[in-house]
Amino acid sequence: MSFKLTILPGDHEIEVAEDQPLVDAAIESGLMLPYSCRDGVCGACKGKILSGTVDYGRHGPDTLTDADKAEGLALFCCATAKSDLVIEARNVSRVDDIPIKKLPCRVQKLEKAAPDVMILEVKLPATEKFAFRAGQYIDFLLPGDKRRSFSIGNGPEVQDSVELHIRHVPGGHFTDKVFTTMKERDILRFEGPLGSFFLREDSDAPIVLLAGGTGFAPIKSIVEHAIAKGMTRPMTLYWGARDRAGLYLSALAEQWEKDHEWFKFVPVLSDMTPEDEWKGRTGLVHLAVIEDLPDLSGHQVYACGAPAMIEASMADFMSQCRLPEDQYFADSFTFSADSQP
Ligand SMILES: Cc1cc2nc3c(=O)[nH]c(=O)nc-3n(C[C@H](O)[C@H](O)[C@H](O)COP(=O)(O)OP(=O)(O)OC[C@H]3O[C@@H](n4cnc5c(N)ncnc54)[C@H](O)[C@@H]3O)c2cc1C
């Protein structure tokens, strides 16, 4: 059985199968709605049901509250249709057809970039080209139906391997292994590319790139893609970390700034020690953006990192800096639903 799904803005009419999450039906029809974790945890896909009824699906109780439901809100990554529906998303874009694949891969390189950050490079089968948009992520597929999300850290020009920047979560099911037993030539499986966080190339608005910790990975993908394509769109990277070690590839960002007039780099530390001998910006990274750019009305923002940074920057940029809602793109580094207490 299937239902008619009308998506605003744009009045797109598509079919959605019973039991099919609304985001999946949209992607199948070549439409991209905002989404990130696909687990009902991060809230990036939250939107309005204008008419019809849904099954809300499995979701975090704080991500979609009873008050949200009473207001007509739902999470489109886990909601399924129980009737014909009209829904409103933050933005809708048409996407060309990049297939989401499940692929095996082999660990090619494990490099500790900071005490708690591993750069993991995996090699794809020689017969497979892996196409994706700069900024997207993959899910490692683990035994017991578990999956763990990590953003791709290289530009899409590289198609035979994938770079990931993995922060160690002590006691974490997957990242503990990455930091202890994983070795070169190990075989992993992943699904991708995923996510609506990617560079919008149809705009020439200046860009603010906001990264927290390993949120630098998808930002690196975007900048490397911009360099490879010869773009000159102004981009300013604000990269926040607790201490100097957390800016684990700052030399690369400094080099981009030297090589490209259109690129600026603002590192910001929040909990540095005297040994860091830090003379740069301090405090919360998104507040540094507000200080420098109190009017973001003509900008696009691409933000990636811890959920608290995403929530605060989205709220403050829109309420204080006049950033239009549909010009804010983010991946919130939430945990997998199967790791929630
Ligand atoms: C779209 C997306 C992209 C992501 N990209 C990246 C990336 O590029 N790099 C990266 O380092 N992470 C990224 N993450 C976050 C990463 O997927 C999680 O941290 C993951 O759950 C860690 O897996 P694990 O099996 O080691 O820990 P789990 O077994 O999932 O968790 C173990 C325990 O630690 C808690 N926990 C899990 N993660 C964190 C955390 N980040 N901070 C504090 N407590 C935590 C859990 O609640 C649980 O209690 C991304 C997440 C999403 C949704």
PDB file of N, CA and C and ligand atoms in Angstrom, residues 36-37 137 148-151 165-167 169 172-175 214 331-336 339, ligand 1:
ATOM      1  N   SER A  36      20.026  14.058   9.025  1.00  0.00           N
ATOM      2  CA  SER A  36      21.407  13.777   9.393  1.00  0.00           C
ATOM      3  C   SER A  36      21.534  12.355   9.923  1.00  0.00           C
ATOM      4  N   CYS A  37      21.129  12.107  11.201  1.00  0.00           N
ATOM      5  CA  CYS A  37      21.473  10.816  11.823  1.00  0.00           C
ATOM      6  C   CYS A  37      20.635   9.645  11.327  1.00  0.00           C
ATOM      7  N   TYR A 137      28.384  11.861   4.857  1.00  0.00           N
ATOM      8  CA  TYR A 137      28.966  10.900   5.792  1.00  0.00           C
ATOM      9  C   TYR A 137      28.662   9.468   5.382  1.00  0.00           C
ATOM     10  N   ARG A 148      27.511   3.028  12.951  1.00  0.00           N
ATOM     11  CA  ARG A 148      28.138   4.213  13.537  1.00  0.00           C
ATOM     12  C   ARG A 148      28.481   5.178  12.408  1.00  0.00           C
ATOM     13  N   SER A 149      28.106   6.453  12.592  1.00  0.00           N
ATOM     14  CA  SER A 149      28.237   7.450  11.523  1.00  0.00           C
ATOM     15  C   SER A 149      29.550   8.217  11.631  1.00  0.00           C
ATOM     16  N   PHE A 150      30.210   8.428  10.506  1.00  0.00           N
ATOM     17  CA  PHE A 150      31.421   9.267  10.458  1.00  0.00           C
ATOM     18  C   PHE A 150      31.454  10.036   9.143  1.00  0.00           C
ATOM     19  N   SER A 151      31.829  11.310   9.241  1.00  0.00           N
ATOM     20  CA  SER A 151      31.841  12.182   8.073  1.00  0.00           C
ATOM     21  C   SER A 151      33.078  11.910   7.223  1.00  0.00           C
ATOM     22  N   HIS A 165      37.799  11.025  10.368  1.00  0.00           N
ATOM     23  CA  HIS A 165      38.470  11.565  11.551  1.00  0.00           C
ATOM     24  C   HIS A 165      37.662  11.105  12.768  1.00  0.00           C
ATOM     25  N   ILE A 166      38.219  10.202  13.558  1.00  0.00           N
ATOM     26  CA  ILE A 166      37.433   9.519  14.581  1.00  0.00           C
ATOM     27  C   ILE A 166      37.870   9.920  15.985  1.00  0.00           C
ATOM     28  N   ARG A 167      36.931  10.550  16.714  1.00  0.00           N
ATOM     29  CA  ARG A 167      37.236  10.911  18.100  1.00  0.00           C
ATOM     30  C   ARG A 167      36.944   9.719  19.002  1.00  0.00           C
ATOM     31  N   VAL A 169      35.621   7.770  21.925  1.00  0.00           N
ATOM     32  CA  VAL A 169      34.638   7.843  22.998  1.00  0.00           C
ATOM     33  C   VAL A 169      35.005   6.709  23.953  1.00  0.00           C
ATOM     34  N   GLY A 172      33.311   3.329  24.094  1.00  0.00           N
ATOM     35  CA  GLY A 172      32.478   3.289  22.884  1.00  0.00           C
ATOM     36  C   GLY A 172      32.684   1.983  22.129  1.00  0.00           C
ATOM     37  N   HIS A 173      31.592   1.419  21.676  1.00  0.00           N
ATOM     38  CA  HIS A 173      31.607   0.117  21.003  1.00  0.00           C
ATOM     39  C   HIS A 173      32.577   0.117  19.801  1.00  0.00           C
ATOM     40  N   PHE A 174      32.507   1.128  18.964  1.00  0.00           N
ATOM     41  CA  PHE A 174      33.321   1.152  17.742  1.00  0.00           C
ATOM     42  C   PHE A 174      34.651   1.887  17.939  1.00  0.00           C
ATOM     43  N   THR A 175      34.604   3.066  18.545  1.00  0.00           N
ATOM     44  CA  THR A 175      35.840   3.873  18.587  1.00  0.00           C
ATOM     45  C   THR A 175      36.884   3.256  19.525  1.00  0.00           C
ATOM     46  N   THR A 214      36.289  17.039  15.756  1.00  0.00           N
ATOM     47  CA  THR A 214      36.357  16.264  14.508  1.00  0.00           C
ATOM     48  C   THR A 214      35.283  16.705  13.505  1.00  0.00           C
ATOM     49  N   ASP A 331      25.509  19.090  10.378  1.00  0.00           N
ATOM     50  CA  ASP A 331      25.488  17.705  10.844  1.00  0.00           C
ATOM     51  C   ASP A 331      25.832  17.748  12.318  1.00  0.00           C
ATOM     52  N   SER A 332      24.910  17.240  13.127  1.00  0.00           N
ATOM     53  CA  SER A 332      25.113  17.210  14.569  1.00  0.00           C
ATOM     54  C   SER A 332      25.675  15.833  14.913  1.00  0.00           C
ATOM     55  N   PHE A 333      26.820  15.800  15.605  1.00  0.00           N
ATOM     56  CA  PHE A 333      27.471  14.515  15.892  1.00  0.00           C
ATOM     57  C   PHE A 333      26.810  13.837  17.084  1.00  0.00           C
ATOM     58  N   THR A 334      25.559  13.402  16.869  1.00  0.00           N
ATOM     59  CA  THR A 334      24.847  12.673  17.922  1.00  0.00           C
ATOM     60  C   THR A 334      25.364  11.241  17.982  1.00  0.00           C
ATOM     61  N   PHE A 335      24.985  10.514  19.032  1.00  0.00           N
ATOM     62  CA  PHE A 335      25.396   9.117  19.137  1.00  0.00           C
ATOM     63  C   PHE A 335      24.324   8.265  18.486  1.00  0.00           C
ATOM     64  N   SER A 336      24.726   7.072  18.145  1.00  0.00           N
ATOM     65  CA  SER A 336      23.788   6.150  17.538  1.00  0.00           C
ATOM     66  C   SER A 336      22.664   5.816  18.524  1.00  0.00           C
ATOM     67  N   SER A 339      23.182   3.260  21.189  1.00  0.00           N
ATOM     68  CA  SER A 339      24.098   3.509  22.308  1.00  0.00           C
ATOM     69  C   SER A 339      23.460   4.416  23.360  1.00  0.00           C
TER      70      SER A 339
HETATM   71  C1  LIG B   1      25.908  12.317  10.817  1.00  0.00           C
HETATM   72  C2  LIG B   1      26.981  12.049  11.865  1.00  0.00           C
HETATM   73  C3  LIG B   1      28.302  12.204  11.537  1.00  0.00           C
HETATM   74  C4  LIG B   1      29.294  11.966  12.494  1.00  0.00           C
HETATM   75  N1  LIG B   1      30.593  12.150  12.144  1.00  0.00           N
HETATM   76  C5  LIG B   1      31.554  11.982  13.077  1.00  0.00           C
HETATM   77  C6  LIG B   1      32.938  12.223  12.737  1.00  0.00           C
HETATM   78  O1  LIG B   1      33.283  12.550  11.586  1.00  0.00           O
HETATM   79  N2  LIG B   1      33.857  12.049  13.700  1.00  0.00           N
HETATM   80  C7  LIG B   1      33.515  11.673  14.985  1.00  0.00           C
HETATM   81  O2  LIG B   1      34.422  11.562  15.834  1.00  0.00           O
HETATM   82  N3  LIG B   1      32.225  11.429  15.338  1.00  0.00           N
HETATM   83  C8  LIG B   1      31.244  11.572  14.427  1.00  0.00           C
HETATM   84  N4  LIG B   1      29.932  11.327  14.757  1.00  0.00           N
HETATM   85  C9  LIG B   1      29.629  10.838  16.129  1.00  0.00           C
HETATM   86  C10 LIG B   1      29.851   9.321  16.228  1.00  0.00           C
HETATM   87  O3  LIG B   1      29.013   8.653  15.293  1.00  0.00           O
HETATM   88  C11 LIG B   1      29.493   8.843  17.679  1.00  0.00           C
HETATM   89  O4  LIG B   1      30.367   9.458  18.577  1.00  0.00           O
HETATM   90  C12 LIG B   1      29.516   7.315  17.817  1.00  0.00           C
HETATM   91  O5  LIG B   1      28.380   6.934  18.603  1.00  0.00           O
HETATM   92  C13 LIG B   1      30.726   6.748  18.525  1.00  0.00           C
HETATM   93  O6  LIG B   1      30.598   5.328  18.451  1.00  0.00           O
HETATM   94  P1  LIG B   1      31.065   4.332  19.574  1.00  0.00           P
HETATM   95  O7  LIG B   1      30.535   2.993  19.146  1.00  0.00           O
HETATM   96  O8  LIG B   1      32.533   4.422  19.829  1.00  0.00           O
HETATM   97  O9  LIG B   1      30.355   4.802  20.905  1.00  0.00           O
HETATM   98  P2  LIG B   1      28.936   4.283  21.399  1.00  0.00           P
HETATM   99  O10 LIG B   1      28.987   2.803  21.694  1.00  0.00           O
HETATM  100  O11 LIG B   1      27.945   4.744  20.385  1.00  0.00           O
HETATM  101  O12 LIG B   1      28.730   5.060  22.759  1.00  0.00           O
HETATM  102  C14 LIG B   1      29.203   4.605  24.023  1.00  0.00           C
HETATM  103  C15 LIG B   1      28.738   5.546  25.103  1.00  0.00           C
HETATM  104  O13 LIG B   1      29.323   6.838  24.914  1.00  0.00           O
HETATM  105  C16 LIG B   1      28.311   7.814  24.681  1.00  0.00           C
HETATM  106  N5  LIG B   1      28.810   8.574  23.509  1.00  0.00           N
HETATM  107  C17 LIG B   1      28.844   8.162  22.212  1.00  0.00           C
HETATM  108  N6  LIG B   1      29.378   9.104  21.413  1.00  0.00           N
HETATM  109  C18 LIG B   1      29.703  10.145  22.219  1.00  0.00           C
HETATM  110  C19 LIG B   1      30.261  11.423  21.989  1.00  0.00           C
HETATM  111  N7  LIG B   1      30.575  11.826  20.714  1.00  0.00           N
HETATM  112  N8  LIG B   1      30.446  12.249  23.060  1.00  0.00           N
HETATM  113  C20 LIG B   1      30.092  11.858  24.331  1.00  0.00           C
HETATM  114  N9  LIG B   1      29.546  10.649  24.612  1.00  0.00           N
HETATM  115  C21 LIG B   1      29.353   9.804  23.579  1.00  0.00           C
HETATM  116  C22 LIG B   1      27.032   7.059  24.338  1.00  0.00           C
HETATM  117  O14 LIG B   1      25.846   7.723  24.758  1.00  0.00           O
HETATM  118  C23 LIG B   1      27.217   5.768  25.089  1.00  0.00           C
HETATM  119  O15 LIG B   1      26.799   5.917  26.425  1.00  0.00           O
HETATM  120  C24 LIG B   1      28.932  11.550  13.814  1.00  0.00           C
HETATM  121  C25 LIG B   1      27.584  11.364  14.131  1.00  0.00           C
HETATM  122  C26 LIG B   1      26.608  11.622  13.171  1.00  0.00           C
HETATM  123  C27 LIG B   1      25.164  11.409  13.526  1.00  0.00           C
END
